[in-house]
Amino acid sequence: MLRVFLTAAVAVVIAATAWVFWDRARGPTATPIAGFSAPFVFGRFAVPPDNPLTQEAFALGRHLFYDPSLSGNNQVSCATCHMQALAFTDGLAKSPALSGGELEFSSMSLINLLWGQERFFWDGRATSLEAQALMPIQHPDEMDQDLDALITELQASRDYRRMFRKAYGEVSAENVARALSTFMRMLISSDSKYDRFLRGEVRLTAQEEHGRKLFMAHPDTKVSLRGGNCIDCHSQFLTSGFRDALDGFSNNGLDSDDDLPDGLMAVTGNPAHKGFFKVPTLRNIAVTAPYMHDGRFETLEEVMDHYNDGIVVSDTLSPLILEADNAPEAGQGTVGLRMTPDEVQSIIAFLNTLTDEGFLTNTQFSNPFEGDG
Amino acid sequence: MRIWMTGLAILLFVGGALFFALGPQRTTSITLTFHAKMGDHPLVFDEFVYENPGGRGTFRVRDFRLYLSNLTLSQDGALFAEPDSYHLLRFDNPETTNSIRLNDIPLGSIENVRFMIGVDPEANGSIQPRGDLDPNSQMAWNWEVGYKFVVMEGTLRIGEEVSPLVYHVGFSDNAREVDIQLPPDIAVEGDVDLHMNVDVAKLFDGPTQVDLRKLSSVKFNRDDAAMLADNYAVMITPSFK
């Protein structure tokens, strides 16, 4: 009897040991993310074939996103400038630079990145999320981390070795970028009041509905159509910049030719792109103040004032902005939409329907090193 | 007797195979290449090099694009209609051209090419993405109006004064059919290479001549939009070698 028991025990031990070795030696066991859905009106999206969405990659990316050891001084994580409660912005005009002073641009929100313009950063210098992900990590004023040093650090961690093995196989800078991209791609906001309105579940208030109509209309005094002209740059459902080519970039009249920054021209070399910046999504815009690439406007009222009568003319200013005017007579010294205060407030009311509380508090997107993560 | 039968069978088989191999082509491929022009010359973007056709001043083009849809090819009454045929033609590339390639169309040759500038009413009233139709793109107005069919944006300069030019033409009524008869010898080994000019100048200098200063924007005014549609109806013409 004892002999049988011992034999069985030895067999179990051998099997367990073999399984442990086999589990370490075999390739990644990633599970495709199947259970996510996005609104039909968001349209098509593409995931790079060499970086499929998997649960293991998402879990790894989430850990990396919140881990300050990704920075040279081990104090700055991606989440330092991209905080969930602020729709992954940081509430500052410009984040502080490591070497003192502040960074060149305002921190961008991270929402619905599977759709819309496929270039990233305000000036579009990254052509994929995978390319984008490693840039702030290495930037001397952002996270100032050497990639080889980072990989050595991650390899020293048993948890990371396990997570990388399951998601991709090896610990590498390429796989860091892939995992962070997967996490960012899954930051989907699709349950705002506007989404529920589109699904036919709720009604907008009269003021919100008025704002929605203004948002979607380019003004035409010839047929007495009033409009806020937002849709000329912000697509109607995504509210982001357009996907095709460089359609998602524009000069929205912030500066004169004398002090117009290069923007997209720095990337394309085309003078017609001077002062062009990425049109951001307006999803959760109420919580992502301050606004514009340099955070110059503190409130949505200030933003609307800019479009209403504060447009600064420059050579590359969008003709759609220069032309859009709700007043039939020629303007006296100012350029802008010239809407009534009621109309401005209606557009702001509509913009507030784009806030998605579920997104801002979704525990799947929160810091996994804290609480129940 | 048996040898005769076998011989005959072999002959029939070889002959039949030869007949089908050397017989007329069963399928044809076609490349349609659209060349953006201003008059006789390739379109130049972002430079004040064009005269206002109906008045004073020079203008530059910042953007020009159009929807081409419902592409149909035919031969002797046999018809091939491309499924989900919605193409956005944009020309912001060094050659200012745009090509559509259709492979292995089940027609022996192609005698006639037809398409629409614009979008058919059914697709124009839908937010279903198909072909190049995308309700989240720059070409969408909103689902109550549909898509912009032809877009031209730019700037007019008269002396020191500059003013914006915005021509967005839509509305289902303003789709225009283009019908092109091909010369009989255009196919080379089952391949048709069709070149067409898209003359932006026709938009303002077709049946109606437009003074860009007086009519600097067209958007929702139905009469203005229909007038530009009649102009762009003759904008695309074949250039046979």
Coordinates of C-alpha atoms in Angstrom, one line a residue, chain A residues 88-240:
Chain A
F88 CA -5.2 60.6 -18.7
T89 CA -4.1 64.2 -18.8
D90 CA -2.4 65.9 -15.8
G91 CA -4.4 69.1 -15.3
L92 CA -1.3 71.3 -16.1
A93 CA -0.7 73.6 -19.1
K94 CA 2.7 71.9 -19.4
S95 CA 4.2 69.3 -17.2
P96 CA 7.4 70.1 -15.4
A97 CA 10.6 69.0 -17.2
L98 CA 13.2 66.9 -15.3
S99 CA 15.9 69.5 -16.0
G100 CA 13.7 72.3 -14.7
G101 CA 11.2 74.5 -16.5
E102 CA 8.4 72.9 -18.4
L103 CA 7.9 70.6 -21.4
E104 CA 7.1 72.0 -24.8
F105 CA 3.5 70.7 -25.1
S106 CA 0.5 69.9 -22.8
S107 CA 0.0 66.3 -21.9
M108 CA -2.5 64.7 -24.3
S109 CA -5.5 62.7 -23.2
L110 CA -5.5 58.9 -24.0
I111 CA -9.0 58.0 -25.2
N112 CA -10.2 55.8 -28.1
L113 CA -6.8 55.7 -29.7
L114 CA -7.9 52.8 -31.9
W115 CA -9.9 55.3 -34.0
G116 CA -9.1 58.6 -35.6
Q117 CA -5.8 60.0 -36.6
E118 CA -3.0 57.4 -36.6
R119 CA -0.1 59.8 -36.0
F120 CA 0.6 60.7 -32.3
F121 CA 1.8 63.7 -30.3
W122 CA 0.6 67.2 -30.9
D123 CA 3.0 67.5 -33.9
G124 CA 2.3 64.0 -35.2
R125 CA 6.0 62.9 -34.9
A126 CA 5.1 59.2 -34.1
T127 CA 3.4 57.2 -36.8
S128 CA 2.2 54.4 -34.5
L129 CA 1.4 53.9 -30.9
E130 CA 4.3 51.4 -30.7
A131 CA 6.7 54.2 -31.9
Q132 CA 5.1 56.7 -29.6
A133 CA 5.3 54.6 -26.4
L134 CA 9.1 54.6 -26.2
M135 CA 9.6 58.3 -26.9
P136 CA 8.6 59.8 -23.5
I137 CA 10.5 57.0 -21.7
Q138 CA 13.8 58.1 -23.4
H139 CA 13.2 61.8 -23.5
P140 CA 15.7 63.5 -21.2
D141 CA 13.1 65.9 -19.8
E142 CA 10.3 63.4 -19.5
M143 CA 11.4 60.0 -18.1
D144 CA 15.1 60.0 -19.1
Q145 CA 15.5 56.2 -19.2
D146 CA 18.1 54.3 -21.2
L147 CA 16.3 51.4 -22.8
D148 CA 19.1 48.8 -22.2
A149 CA 19.1 49.8 -18.5
L150 CA 15.3 49.5 -18.4
I151 CA 15.4 46.0 -19.9
T152 CA 18.1 44.9 -17.3
E153 CA 15.8 46.3 -14.6
L154 CA 12.7 44.5 -15.8
Q155 CA 14.6 41.3 -16.3
A156 CA 15.7 41.4 -12.7
S157 CA 12.0 41.2 -11.6
R158 CA 10.5 37.8 -11.4
D159 CA 6.9 39.2 -11.9
Y160 CA 7.9 41.0 -15.0
R161 CA 9.7 38.0 -16.4
R162 CA 6.6 36.0 -15.9
M163 CA 4.3 38.6 -17.4
F164 CA 6.5 39.2 -20.5
R165 CA 6.8 35.4 -21.0
K166 CA 3.1 35.0 -21.0
A167 CA 2.4 38.0 -23.2
Y168 CA 5.2 37.9 -25.7
G169 CA 8.1 35.6 -24.8
E170 CA 11.1 37.7 -24.0
V171 CA 11.7 40.9 -22.1
S172 CA 12.6 43.5 -24.7
A173 CA 12.1 47.2 -25.5
E174 CA 10.0 46.2 -28.4
N175 CA 7.7 44.3 -26.2
V176 CA 7.5 47.1 -23.7
A177 CA 6.2 49.3 -26.5
R178 CA 3.8 46.6 -27.6
A179 CA 2.4 46.1 -24.1
L180 CA 2.0 49.8 -23.5
S181 CA 0.2 50.2 -26.8
T182 CA -2.2 47.4 -26.0
F183 CA -3.1 49.1 -22.7
M184 CA -3.6 52.4 -24.4
R185 CA -5.7 50.9 -27.2
M186 CA -8.1 49.4 -24.7
L187 CA -8.7 52.8 -23.1
I188 CA -12.1 53.0 -24.7
S189 CA -14.7 55.6 -23.7
S190 CA -18.1 54.8 -25.1
D191 CA -20.6 55.3 -22.3
S192 CA -21.0 59.1 -22.1
K193 CA -24.4 60.7 -22.2
Y194 CA -23.8 61.4 -25.9
D195 CA -23.1 57.6 -26.5
R196 CA -26.3 56.7 -24.7
F197 CA -28.2 59.3 -26.8
L198 CA -26.7 57.8 -30.0
R199 CA -27.9 54.4 -28.8
G200 CA -31.4 55.8 -28.2
E201 CA -31.3 55.2 -24.5
V202 CA -31.6 58.8 -23.2
R203 CA -32.7 62.2 -24.5
L204 CA -30.5 65.3 -24.5
T205 CA -31.8 68.4 -22.8
A206 CA -33.1 71.1 -25.1
Q207 CA -29.9 73.1 -24.5
E208 CA -27.6 70.0 -25.1
E209 CA -29.5 69.2 -28.3
H210 CA -29.2 72.8 -29.5
G211 CA -25.4 72.5 -28.8
R212 CA -25.2 69.2 -30.7
K213 CA -26.8 70.7 -33.7
L214 CA -24.5 73.7 -33.6
F215 CA -21.5 71.4 -33.1
M216 CA -22.4 69.6 -36.3
A217 CA -23.1 72.6 -38.5
H218 CA -20.9 74.8 -40.6
P219 CA -22.6 78.2 -40.6
D220 CA -24.1 79.4 -43.8
T221 CA -25.7 82.9 -43.6
K222 CA -27.0 82.5 -47.2
V223 CA -29.5 79.8 -46.0
S224 CA -29.7 81.2 -42.4
L225 CA -27.9 78.1 -41.0
R226 CA -26.2 78.8 -37.7
G227 CA -23.3 76.7 -36.6
G228 CA -20.3 76.2 -34.3
N229 CA -18.3 74.6 -37.0
C230 CA -16.8 72.1 -34.7
I231 CA -17.4 69.2 -37.1
D232 CA -15.1 70.6 -39.7
C233 CA -12.2 69.3 -37.6
H234 CA -13.8 67.1 -34.9
S235 CA -15.6 64.1 -36.5
Q236 CA -19.2 63.8 -35.5
F237 CA -19.1 60.5 -33.5
L238 CA -15.5 60.1 -32.4
T239 CA -15.1 63.9 -31.9
S240 CA -11.4 63.3 -32.7

